[in-house]
Tab-separated table of C-alpha atoms and ligand atoms in Angstrom:
chain	number	residue	atom	x	y	z
A	390	MET	CA	53.849	25.624	6.372
A	391	ILE	CA	50.619	27.112	5.171
A	392	GLU	CA	47.564	25.110	6.247
A	393	LYS	CA	45.946	23.529	3.201
A	394	GLY	CA	42.516	24.719	2.190
A	395	LEU	CA	39.491	22.457	2.653
A	396	ALA	CA	36.321	22.692	0.580
A	397	ALA	CA	33.362	20.316	0.410
A	398	VAL	CA	30.952	19.244	-2.303
A	399	ILE	CA	27.766	17.420	-1.329
A	400	LEU	CA	26.052	15.361	-4.009
A	401	ALA	CA	22.328	15.877	-3.693
A	402	ALA	CA	20.911	16.044	-7.200
A	403	GLY	CA	19.552	12.526	-7.565
A	404	GLN	CA	15.875	11.796	-7.542
A	405	GLY	CA	15.991	9.036	-4.992
A	406	THR	CA	13.763	6.814	-7.087
A	407	ARG	CA	13.753	4.064	-4.494
A	408	MET	CA	12.148	6.366	-1.912
A	409	LYS	CA	9.019	6.468	-4.112
A	410	SER	CA	8.345	9.983	-2.914
A	411	ALA	CA	7.294	13.376	-4.266
A	412	LEU	CA	9.785	14.939	-1.839
A	413	PRO	CA	13.439	15.078	-2.972
A	414	LYS	CA	15.293	12.361	-1.074
A	415	VAL	CA	17.721	14.702	0.701
A	416	LEU	CA	14.792	16.591	2.252
A	417	HIS	CA	13.412	13.569	4.058
A	418	PRO	CA	13.916	14.268	7.762
A	419	VAL	CA	16.167	12.252	10.014
A	420	ALA	CA	15.674	13.144	13.692
A	421	GLY	CA	13.681	16.185	12.673
A	422	GLN	CA	16.212	17.617	10.241
A	423	PRO	CA	16.424	17.092	6.478
A	424	MET	CA	19.122	14.565	5.586
A	425	LEU	CA	21.056	17.217	3.695
A	426	GLY	CA	21.048	19.435	6.803
A	427	HIS	CA	23.000	16.803	8.741
A	428	VAL	CA	25.573	16.556	5.964
A	429	LEU	CA	25.936	20.348	5.712
A	430	ARG	CA	26.499	20.541	9.452
A	431	VAL	CA	29.226	17.899	9.533
A	432	ALA	CA	31.011	19.568	6.595
A	433	GLN	CA	30.895	22.912	8.391
A	434	ALA	CA	32.021	21.259	11.634
A	435	VAL	CA	35.332	20.134	10.061
A	436	GLY	CA	35.857	23.652	8.762
A	437	ALA	CA	35.180	23.122	5.059
A	438	SER	CA	34.623	26.348	3.179
A	439	PRO	CA	32.942	26.713	0.834
A	440	VAL	CA	30.442	23.859	1.213
A	441	VAL	CA	28.734	23.370	-2.149
A	442	PRO	CA	25.695	21.121	-2.456
A	443	VAL	CA	25.001	19.938	-5.995
A	444	VAL	CA	21.247	20.002	-6.541
A	445	GLY	CA	19.130	18.969	-9.497
A	446	HIS	CA	16.027	16.965	-8.863
A	447	GLY	CA	13.706	19.269	-6.889
A	448	ALA	CA	16.459	21.911	-6.841
A	449	GLU	CA	14.093	24.787	-6.056
A	450	GLN	CA	12.534	22.897	-3.172
A	451	VAL	CA	15.946	22.068	-1.746
A	452	ARG	CA	17.244	25.619	-2.124
A	453	ALA	CA	14.162	27.033	-0.439
A	454	ILE	CA	14.666	24.896	2.669
A	455	PHE	CA	18.229	26.164	3.164
A	456	GLU	CA	17.556	29.745	2.074
A	457	ALA	CA	18.557	31.210	5.435
A	458	GLU	CA	22.019	29.619	5.384
A	459	GLU	CA	23.715	31.603	2.613
A	460	ILE	CA	24.977	28.550	0.780
A	461	THR	CA	26.058	28.557	-2.842
A	462	PHE	CA	24.521	25.649	-4.695
A	463	ALA	CA	25.743	24.070	-7.911
A	464	LEU	CA	23.156	22.891	-10.393
A	465	GLN	CA	23.184	19.554	-12.181
A	466	SER	CA	20.198	19.916	-14.448
A	467	GLU	CA	20.442	16.412	-15.878
A	468	GLN	CA	21.400	13.563	-13.565
A	469	LEU	CA	24.128	11.887	-15.582
A	470	GLY	CA	25.861	10.248	-12.615
A	471	THR	CA	27.918	11.061	-9.533
A	472	GLY	CA	31.039	11.921	-11.566
A	473	HIS	CA	29.124	14.363	-13.703
A	474	ALA	CA	27.608	15.838	-10.543
A	475	LEU	CA	31.018	16.692	-9.116
A	476	LEU	CA	32.029	18.296	-12.409
A	477	CYS	CA	28.990	20.543	-12.086
A	478	ALA	CA	30.482	22.013	-8.893
A	479	GLU	CA	33.803	22.896	-10.557
A	480	SER	CA	32.838	26.381	-11.665
A	481	VAL	CA	31.406	27.251	-8.236
A	482	LEU	CA	34.708	26.263	-6.617
A	483	GLY	CA	36.534	28.590	-9.031
A	484	ASP	CA	40.286	28.348	-8.638
A	485	PHE	CA	40.110	26.465	-5.342
A	486	SER	CA	43.181	24.405	-4.774
A	487	GLY	CA	43.540	22.083	-1.792
A	488	ASP	CA	41.658	19.186	-0.198
A	489	LEU	CA	38.205	18.597	-1.601
A	490	LEU	CA	35.865	16.629	0.630
A	491	LEU	CA	33.149	14.799	-1.277
A	492	LEU	CA	30.050	13.950	0.721
A	493	CYS	CA	26.682	12.505	-0.238
A	494	GLY	CA	23.419	14.118	0.713
A	495	ASP	CA	21.999	10.680	1.453
A	496	VAL	CA	24.655	9.624	3.996
A	497	PRO	CA	23.475	11.585	7.048
A	498	LEU	CA	24.973	9.597	9.929
A	499	LEU	CA	28.590	10.430	9.250
A	500	GLN	CA	30.335	11.919	12.284
A	501	GLU	CA	32.796	14.769	12.545
A	502	SER	CA	35.444	12.568	14.197
A	503	THR	CA	35.443	10.208	11.199
A	504	LEU	CA	35.995	13.080	8.775
A	505	GLN	CA	38.824	14.373	10.966
A	506	ARG	CA	40.470	10.950	10.690
A	507	LEU	CA	39.934	10.934	6.928
A	508	ILE	CA	41.535	14.356	6.544
A	509	ALA	CA	44.505	13.420	8.743
A	510	HIS	CA	45.047	10.152	6.851
A	511	HIS	CA	44.864	11.837	3.445
A	512	ARG	CA	47.286	14.575	4.415
A	513	SER	CA	49.804	12.342	6.150
A	514	HIS	CA	49.923	9.959	3.173
A	515	GLY	CA	50.092	12.659	0.533
A	516	ALA	CA	47.283	10.936	-1.372
A	517	VAL	CA	45.433	12.306	-4.399
A	518	VAL	CA	42.350	10.234	-3.580
A	519	THR	CA	41.405	8.799	-0.178
A	520	ILE	CA	38.274	6.664	-0.080
A	521	LEU	CA	36.280	6.197	3.097
A	522	THR	CA	35.338	2.528	3.175
A	523	ALA	CA	33.361	0.220	5.431
A	524	MET	CA	33.164	-3.515	6.021
A	525	MET	CA	29.553	-4.540	5.566
A	526	GLY	CA	28.005	-7.822	6.645
A	527	ASP	CA	25.666	-7.398	3.701
A	528	PRO	CA	27.366	-5.247	1.049
A	529	THR	CA	24.470	-5.514	-1.435
A	530	GLY	CA	23.838	-2.292	-3.328
A	531	TYR	CA	27.161	-0.607	-2.545
A	532	GLY	CA	30.206	-0.152	-4.761
A	533	ARG	CA	32.903	-2.716	-3.880
A	534	ILE	CA	36.569	-1.913	-3.308
A	535	ILE	CA	38.666	-4.023	-5.677
A	536	ARG	CA	42.248	-4.534	-4.597
A	537	GLY	CA	45.173	-5.691	-6.695
A	538	GLU	CA	48.723	-6.501	-5.736
A	539	SER	CA	49.694	-2.927	-5.076
A	540	GLY	CA	46.554	-1.934	-3.216
A	541	VAL	CA	43.227	-0.485	-4.291
A	542	GLU	CA	42.769	-0.523	-8.057
A	543	ARG	CA	39.173	0.439	-8.674
A	544	ILE	CA	35.620	0.486	-7.387
A	545	VAL	CA	32.960	-1.618	-9.062
A	546	GLU	CA	29.267	-0.858	-8.744
A	547	GLU	CA	26.821	-3.598	-7.747
A	548	LYS	CA	25.189	-3.517	-11.173
A	549	ASP	CA	28.532	-3.937	-12.969
A	550	ALA	CA	30.064	-6.460	-10.571
A	551	THR	CA	30.853	-10.074	-11.352
A	552	ARG	CA	29.705	-12.746	-8.929
A	553	GLU	CA	33.152	-12.864	-7.422
A	554	GLU	CA	33.325	-9.087	-7.002
A	555	LYS	CA	29.940	-9.087	-5.293
A	556	GLU	CA	31.434	-11.220	-2.511
A	557	VAL	CA	33.753	-8.387	-1.477
A	558	ALA	CA	32.573	-7.003	1.864
A	559	GLU	CA	34.690	-3.839	1.722
A	560	ILE	CA	32.450	-1.134	0.291
A	561	ASN	CA	32.702	2.444	-0.897
A	562	THR	CA	30.851	4.770	1.457
A	563	GLY	CA	30.682	7.386	-1.306
A	564	ILE	CA	32.783	9.744	0.853
A	565	TYR	CA	36.223	10.759	-0.416
A	566	LEU	CA	38.942	13.303	-0.035
A	567	PHE	CA	40.431	14.497	-3.328
A	568	GLU	CA	43.185	16.787	-4.401
A	569	ALA	CA	41.708	19.719	-6.287
A	570	PRO	CA	42.103	20.657	-9.060
A	571	GLN	CA	43.684	17.276	-9.975
A	572	VAL	CA	40.433	15.379	-9.425
A	573	PHE	CA	38.714	17.394	-12.150
A	574	GLU	CA	41.432	16.485	-14.658
A	575	LEU	CA	40.965	12.798	-13.781
A	576	LEU	CA	37.173	13.094	-13.976
A	577	ARG	CA	37.315	14.387	-17.518
A	578	SER	CA	38.898	11.086	-18.588
A	579	VAL	CA	36.020	9.036	-17.158
A	580	GLY	CA	33.450	7.647	-19.601
A	581	ASN	CA	29.958	6.256	-19.114
A	582	ARG	CA	30.274	2.735	-20.478
A	583	ASN	CA	28.631	0.849	-17.632
A	584	ALA	CA	25.335	-0.823	-16.736
A	585	GLN	CA	23.670	2.500	-15.894
A	586	GLY	CA	25.177	4.618	-18.709
A	587	GLU	CA	26.292	7.134	-16.061
A	588	TYR	CA	29.495	9.035	-15.390
A	589	TYR	CA	30.605	7.324	-12.184
A	590	LEU	CA	32.641	9.262	-9.669
A	591	THR	CA	33.963	5.907	-8.531
A	592	ASP	CA	35.877	5.575	-11.833
A	593	VAL	CA	38.188	8.366	-10.667
A	594	VAL	CA	39.901	5.708	-8.554
A	595	ALA	CA	40.900	3.593	-11.562
A	596	ALA	CA	41.871	6.751	-13.449
A	597	ALA	CA	44.099	7.877	-10.577
A	598	CYS	CA	45.735	4.440	-10.340
A	599	SER	CA	46.460	4.356	-14.095
A	600	ALA	CA	47.974	7.817	-13.866
A	601	GLY	CA	50.237	6.607	-11.048
A	602	LYS	CA	48.598	8.806	-8.395
A	603	ARG	CA	48.425	7.743	-4.793
A	604	VAL	CA	45.083	6.239	-3.754
A	605	GLU	CA	44.451	5.552	-0.061
A	606	VAL	CA	41.570	4.019	1.877
A	607	LEU	CA	40.397	4.560	5.417
A	608	SER	CA	37.785	2.364	7.047
A	609	VAL	CA	35.026	3.771	9.274
A	610	GLU	CA	35.011	2.391	12.806
A	611	ASP	CA	31.233	2.160	13.122
A	612	ASN	CA	29.837	1.124	9.754
A	613	ARG	CA	26.383	2.438	10.636
A	614	GLU	CA	27.842	5.885	9.918
A	615	ALA	CA	28.317	4.895	6.302
A	616	MET	CA	24.726	3.936	5.691
A	617	GLY	CA	23.378	5.448	2.493
A	618	ILE	CA	19.645	6.115	2.561
A	619	ASN	CA	18.031	4.817	-0.599
A	620	ASP	CA	14.666	3.524	0.587
A	621	ARG	CA	12.259	3.960	3.485
A	622	ARG	CA	13.626	0.979	5.403
A	623	GLN	CA	17.051	2.590	5.495
A	624	LEU	CA	15.413	5.890	6.427
A	625	ALA	CA	13.788	4.218	9.438
A	626	LEU	CA	17.131	2.678	10.433
A	627	ALA	CA	18.901	6.030	10.134
A	628	ASN	CA	16.273	7.636	12.351
A	629	ALA	CA	16.737	4.895	14.926
A	630	VAL	CA	20.518	5.355	14.946
A	631	LEU	CA	20.346	9.131	15.238
A	632	PHE	CA	17.653	9.102	17.932
A	633	GLU	CA	19.758	6.614	19.857
A	634	ARG	CA	22.811	8.885	19.649
A	635	ILE	CA	20.780	11.879	20.795
A	636	ASN	CA	19.151	9.927	23.631
A	637	ASP	CA	22.532	8.677	24.825
A	638	CYS	CA	23.779	12.280	25.073
A	639	HIS	CA	20.776	13.358	27.136
A	640	MET	CA	21.051	10.367	29.459
A	641	LEU	CA	24.726	11.125	30.045
A	642	GLU	CA	23.700	14.697	30.903
A	643	GLY	CA	21.289	13.527	33.592
A	644	VAL	CA	17.951	13.092	31.835
A	645	THR	CA	16.023	9.906	32.670
A	646	LEU	CA	14.484	8.038	29.739
A	647	VAL	CA	12.299	5.208	30.977
A	648	ASP	CA	12.597	3.466	27.592
A	649	PRO	CA	15.166	5.115	25.309
A	650	THR	CA	14.014	3.107	22.308
A	651	ALA	CA	10.664	4.898	22.401
A	652	VAL	CA	11.584	8.567	22.866
A	653	TYR	CA	12.112	10.837	19.863
A	654	ILE	CA	14.166	13.966	20.498
A	655	ASP	CA	15.222	16.230	17.646
A	656	HIS	CA	18.819	17.291	17.270
A	657	ASP	CA	18.521	20.834	18.673
A	658	VAL	CA	16.369	20.119	21.723
A	659	VAL	CA	17.815	21.103	25.121
A	660	ILE	CA	16.732	19.319	28.334
A	661	GLY	CA	17.640	20.083	31.953
A	662	SER	CA	18.880	17.432	34.334
A	663	ASP	CA	16.583	15.252	36.449
A	664	THR	CA	13.827	15.567	33.897
A	665	LEU	CA	12.008	12.284	33.320
A	666	LEU	CA	10.727	11.234	29.913
A	667	HIS	CA	8.238	8.410	29.561
A	668	PRO	CA	7.863	6.319	26.376
A	669	GLY	CA	6.176	7.803	23.345
A	670	VAL	CA	7.403	11.346	23.987
A	671	HIS	CA	8.305	13.486	20.961
A	672	LEU	CA	10.365	16.640	21.540
A	673	ARG	CA	10.737	18.543	18.294
A	674	GLY	CA	12.350	21.546	16.669
A	675	ARG	CA	13.879	24.165	18.950
A	676	THR	CA	12.229	22.954	22.132
A	677	ARG	CA	13.936	23.692	25.450
A	678	ILE	CA	12.894	21.907	28.616
A	679	GLY	CA	13.939	22.807	32.140
A	680	ARG	CA	15.039	20.693	35.086
A	681	ASP	CA	12.988	18.290	37.185
A	682	CYS	CA	10.146	18.036	34.710
A	683	VAL	CA	8.022	14.942	34.182
A	684	ILE	CA	6.777	14.256	30.667
A	685	GLU	CA	4.274	11.458	30.477
A	686	PRO	CA	3.544	9.026	27.611
A	687	GLY	CA	2.376	10.341	24.265
A	688	VAL	CA	3.285	13.990	24.802
A	689	VAL	CA	4.315	15.912	21.651
A	690	VAL	CA	6.188	19.194	22.160
A	691	THR	CA	7.223	21.313	19.174
A	692	ASP	CA	9.236	24.551	19.382
A	693	CYS	CA	8.329	25.278	23.013
A	694	GLN	CA	10.162	26.736	25.986
A	695	ILE	CA	9.309	24.866	29.139
A	696	GLY	CA	10.439	25.900	32.611
A	697	ASP	CA	11.514	23.849	35.618
A	698	ARG	CA	9.367	21.351	37.553
A	699	VAL	CA	6.707	21.279	34.865
A	700	HIS	CA	4.467	18.228	34.631
A	701	LEU	CA	3.138	17.402	31.176
A	702	LYS	CA	0.548	14.679	31.519
A	703	ALA	CA	-0.207	11.929	29.025
A	704	GLY	CA	-1.373	12.732	25.509
A	705	SER	CA	-0.825	16.497	25.627
A	706	VAL	CA	0.258	18.393	22.514
A	707	LEU	CA	2.138	21.695	22.846
A	708	THR	CA	3.293	23.897	19.969
A	709	GLU	CA	5.157	27.238	19.942
A	710	SER	CA	4.303	27.954	23.530
A	711	ILE	CA	6.139	29.238	26.596
A	712	ILE	CA	5.424	27.431	29.845
A	713	GLY	CA	6.648	28.927	33.127
A	714	ASP	CA	7.928	26.962	36.114
A	715	GLU	CA	5.743	24.533	38.032
A	716	CYS	CA	2.867	24.235	35.602
A	717	THR	CA	0.746	21.107	35.277
A	718	ILE	CA	-0.686	20.428	31.849
A	719	GLY	CA	-3.091	17.721	30.706
A	720	PRO	CA	-3.795	14.887	30.352
A	721	MET	CA	-4.830	15.518	26.757
A	722	ALA	CA	-4.450	19.278	26.724
A	723	HIS	CA	-3.735	21.108	23.461
A	724	LEU	CA	-1.592	24.234	23.752
A	725	ARG	CA	-1.350	25.895	20.367
A	726	SER	CA	0.970	28.628	19.199
A	727	GLY	CA	1.190	31.806	21.197
A	728	THR	CA	0.262	30.273	24.530
A	729	VAL	CA	2.275	31.826	27.359
A	730	LEU	CA	1.866	30.574	30.914
A	731	ASP	CA	3.540	32.702	33.611
A	732	GLY	CA	4.011	29.819	36.034
A	733	GLN	CA	2.209	27.617	38.592
A	734	ASN	CA	-0.672	27.253	36.166
A	735	LYS	CA	-2.884	24.252	35.816
A	736	LEU	CA	-4.554	23.379	32.515
A	737	GLY	CA	-6.426	20.111	32.771
A	738	ASN	CA	-7.922	17.587	30.392
A	739	PHE	CA	-9.407	18.734	27.103
A	740	VAL	CA	-8.294	22.312	27.534
A	741	GLU	CA	-7.274	24.049	24.310
A	742	THR	CA	-5.437	27.352	24.233
A	743	LYS	CA	-4.209	29.589	21.408
A	744	LYS	CA	-2.639	33.059	21.585
A	745	ALA	CA	-3.409	33.065	25.269
A	746	LEU	CA	-1.377	34.950	27.879
A	747	ILE	CA	-2.160	33.445	31.241
A	748	GLY	CA	-0.983	34.995	34.531
A	749	ARG	CA	0.543	33.202	37.468
A	750	LYS	CA	-1.561	30.588	39.262
A	751	SER	CA	-4.507	30.936	36.911
A	752	GLN	CA	-6.123	27.668	35.963
A	753	ALA	CA	-8.638	25.933	33.740
A	754	SER	CA	-9.052	22.363	34.862
A	755	HIS	CA	-11.424	20.847	32.341
A	756	LEU	CA	-13.017	21.118	28.874
A	757	THR	CA	-12.233	24.693	27.956
A	758	TYR	CA	-11.201	26.805	24.970
A	759	ILE	CA	-9.142	29.918	25.625
A	760	GLY	CA	-8.139	31.708	22.411
A	761	ASP	CA	-7.013	35.302	21.728
A	762	ALA	CA	-7.201	36.006	25.425
A	763	THR	CA	-5.254	37.625	28.238
A	764	LEU	CA	-5.833	36.336	31.731
A	765	GLY	CA	-4.453	37.934	34.890
A	766	GLN	CA	-3.319	36.087	37.993
A	767	ASN	CA	-5.382	33.700	40.110
A	768	VAL	CA	-8.136	33.392	37.554
A	769	ASN	CA	-10.253	30.275	37.851
A	770	VAL	CA	-11.880	29.238	34.601
A	771	GLY	CA	-14.671	26.736	35.208
A	772	CYS	CA	-15.359	23.562	33.274
A	773	GLY	CA	-16.752	24.053	29.789
A	774	THR	CA	-15.852	27.735	29.413
A	775	ILE	CA	-15.428	29.035	25.867
A	776	THR	CA	-13.939	32.291	24.667
A	777	CYS	CA	-15.991	32.989	21.535
A	778	ASN	CA	-13.195	34.722	19.688
A	779	TYR	CA	-14.333	34.391	16.084
A	780	ASP	CA	-17.354	36.062	14.524
A	781	GLY	CA	-16.856	34.344	11.182
A	782	VAL	CA	-14.744	37.197	9.826
A	783	ASN	CA	-12.479	38.553	12.538
A	784	LYS	CA	-10.833	37.339	15.735
A	785	HIS	CA	-11.504	39.332	18.917
A	786	GLN	CA	-9.816	39.578	22.309
A	787	THR	CA	-11.057	38.434	25.675
A	788	ILE	CA	-9.481	40.048	28.725
A	789	ILE	CA	-9.961	38.530	32.150
A	790	GLU	CA	-8.366	40.504	34.975
A	791	ASP	CA	-6.843	39.174	38.208
A	792	ASP	CA	-8.841	37.068	40.670
A	793	VAL	CA	-11.842	36.484	38.415
A	794	PHE	CA	-13.942	33.346	38.899
A	795	VAL	CA	-15.635	32.134	35.711
A	796	GLY	CA	-18.435	29.697	36.505
A	797	SER	CA	-18.757	26.478	34.519
A	798	ASP	CA	-20.322	26.375	31.065
A	799	SER	CA	-19.888	30.070	30.354
A	800	GLN	CA	-19.359	31.671	26.988
A	801	LEU	CA	-17.389	34.891	26.827
A	802	VAL	CA	-18.282	36.569	23.534
A	803	ALA	CA	-15.296	38.660	22.459
A	804	PRO	CA	-14.394	41.467	22.434
A	805	VAL	CA	-15.094	41.496	26.127
A	806	ARG	CA	-13.373	42.429	29.398
A	807	ILE	CA	-14.058	40.944	32.800
A	808	GLY	CA	-12.925	43.319	35.548
A	809	HIS	CA	-10.765	42.116	38.425
A	810	GLY	CA	-12.353	40.234	41.287
A	811	SER	CA	-15.586	39.575	39.379
A	812	LEU	CA	-17.622	36.419	39.313
A	813	ILE	CA	-19.393	34.980	36.273
A	814	GLY	CA	-22.366	32.823	37.209
A	815	ALA	CA	-22.328	29.301	35.795
A	816	GLY	CA	-24.068	28.886	32.445
A	817	SER	CA	-23.788	32.550	31.462
A	818	THR	CA	-23.293	33.996	28.005
A	819	ILE	CA	-21.331	37.205	28.552
A	820	THR	CA	-21.550	39.718	25.713
A	821	LYS	CA	-20.813	42.963	27.582
A	822	ASP	CA	-17.868	44.117	29.678
A	823	VAL	CA	-18.134	43.335	33.381
A	824	PRO	CA	-16.870	45.996	35.818
A	825	PRO	CA	-14.529	44.934	38.662
A	826	ASP	CA	-15.838	43.086	41.723
A	827	SER	CA	-19.258	42.364	40.147
A	828	LEU	CA	-21.441	39.328	39.624
A	829	ALA	CA	-22.518	38.800	36.035
A	830	LEU	CA	-25.298	36.336	35.276
A	831	SER	CA	-27.143	35.860	32.020
A	832	ARG	CA	-29.374	32.898	32.339
A	833	SER	CA	-33.168	32.871	32.544
A	834	GLU	CA	-34.693	32.261	35.917
A	835	GLN	CA	-35.513	28.686	36.812
A	836	ARG	CA	-39.185	27.539	36.756
A	837	VAL	CA	-40.328	24.592	38.877
A	838	ILE	CA	-43.715	22.941	38.323
A	839	GLU	CA	-44.240	20.599	41.216
A	840	GLY	CA	-45.837	17.213	40.549
A	841	TRP	CA	-45.660	17.634	36.741
A	842	ALA	CA	-43.582	14.528	36.077
A	843	ALA	CA	-45.743	12.309	38.247
A	844	ARG	CA	-48.949	13.508	36.507
A	845	LYS	CA	-47.377	12.749	33.096
A	846	ARG	CA	-46.551	9.215	34.146
A	847	GLU	CA	-50.114	8.619	35.364
A	848	LYS	CA	-51.528	9.826	32.016
A	849	GLN	CA	-49.283	7.471	30.053
A	850	LYS	CA	-50.359	4.493	32.171
A	851	LYS	CA	-54.034	5.110	31.343
A	852	LYS	CA	-53.432	5.098	27.574
B	1284	UD1	C1	27.015	5.489	-4.746
B	1284	UD1	C2	28.371	5.019	-5.246
B	1284	UD1	C3	28.663	3.647	-4.612
B	1284	UD1	C4	28.619	3.780	-3.102
B	1284	UD1	C5	27.309	4.392	-2.628
B	1284	UD1	C6	27.401	4.728	-1.161
B	1284	UD1	C7	28.714	5.862	-7.545
B	1284	UD1	C8	28.651	5.527	-8.964
B	1284	UD1	N1	28.355	4.884	-6.692
B	1284	UD1	O1	26.039	4.575	-5.202
B	1284	UD1	O2	29.933	3.185	-5.004
B	1284	UD1	O3	28.792	2.518	-2.496
B	1284	UD1	O4	27.044	5.614	-3.331
B	1284	UD1	O5	26.184	5.188	-0.637
B	1284	UD1	O6	29.111	6.938	-7.199
B	1284	UD1	N2	23.711	12.053	-7.331
B	1284	UD1	C9	23.765	13.257	-7.991
B	1284	UD1	N3	23.710	13.265	-9.359
B	1284	UD1	C10	23.622	12.142	-10.091
B	1284	UD1	C11	23.577	10.908	-9.410
B	1284	UD1	C12	23.613	10.888	-8.024
B	1284	UD1	O7	23.837	14.302	-7.369
B	1284	UD1	O8	23.606	12.252	-11.327
B	1284	UD1	C13	23.761	12.044	-5.857
B	1284	UD1	C14	22.534	11.445	-5.210
B	1284	UD1	O9	21.567	12.450	-4.954
B	1284	UD1	C15	23.078	10.869	-3.923
B	1284	UD1	C16	24.516	10.537	-4.263
B	1284	UD1	O10	24.834	11.267	-5.434
B	1284	UD1	O11	23.065	11.804	-2.866
B	1284	UD1	C17	24.728	9.051	-4.525
B	1284	UD1	O12	23.891	8.654	-5.595
B	1284	UD1	P1	23.106	7.290	-5.612
B	1284	UD1	O13	22.346	7.188	-6.871
B	1284	UD1	O14	22.380	7.116	-4.335
B	1284	UD1	O15	24.354	6.275	-5.703
B	1284	UD1	P2	24.445	4.816	-5.135
B	1284	UD1	O16	23.828	3.888	-6.125
B	1284	UD1	O17	23.972	4.747	-3.750
B	1285	CA	CA1	22.959	6.138	-2.356
């Protein structure tokens, strides 16, 4: 027997009025990824090909976000309803014949295992339509599954439902498996005489029943998967569910979360075992964290690679940086993009770095800015040091070679090079290169006038 083909259409053209947002609804992030991204992934995971999102509202914005993925979109230029939206994908599917999975761009929690069950059920029952349903404690807002003597007869939308129908707790998740091209024939018979004047995809069910086609239902096991995101409260709930799933995975892999309800880890983040995460930690994007690290409260890490046994202290923010093994960062350090620490480095409180390559064991313990700089090994940067990298027009490089000691409150005016083994006297403004093994000082000599303060006090008393 030849394996049946599987294609997917994802409805994502609606405006999402209830979000009250300038951003198309399907681009709102859930656990760091646009809602539509989650749906695309799950469709690809069950092997659907092609996967065709139907876009309309904010179509250009949506396309741009998924540019890299080589997806063919269908366009629904006027949002005339979910049924009309599916019809808009027909030409993109061409002469596809097989199982057509229909997903919604605003149902991002759906899991691969549930779709596998849906596909198996549909195929084993030889159905033309299989609806994924859920039992909801509060079904308000969803389409209700209306059953007759011989099984499911139709779906009625909240706005079209009678009081009795509204009591039905079995709801339409908006996910279906259809037989293509049959579903398109059925869709063409669907009208728009309903409360919203839309072509409802849900009316395919009644059309299939009238035509004597087999309609099946399958219920999701965990009805949180079926949650459609229509407003910001549901968005917050979806985030909570997805973060919980992600956190559970990490805990089972040996990561300690002191309070898993208060740690926010994006989908693609990788964390080594025995790493400890305190509350209020955000790990975002493509971040990778090694083993045996400690990440204290309020740390935000975005797109970083972090080695083993690294200690990130409270309130530090790290972006697009590479941190070698055994570094200690913070509290309240700010590592901006292009920071690379070789390992065993210490950057203390209120240290900011940007495009800074810092050799092994070099450190800056307090109140320092290091930008557009290359530091060798064992460099000690004193409190209050600033690389003056910007002249108002261009950025310039500071190079500090191995074993340099920069005294506190120094300014290094770039471009400038400090030769290895040199010492910069505290309070210096360095504008010229310093040869190796030298002392550079640039402060005026100290004057002391003995007794001056006492004489001033005497004078004031006499006034
Ligand atoms: C829909 C279902 C409802 C189901 C619920 C599950 C219909 C008529 N109703 O209602 O039975 O319980 O989903 O979450 O299908 N869309 C388009 N083009 C349009 C209209 C909508 O692409 O013209 C897209 C939206 O972007 C969204 C999805 O279809 O991703 C569902 O649309 P939405 O308006 O949210 O439908 P619901 O009222 O939630
Ligand atoms: Ca919806």
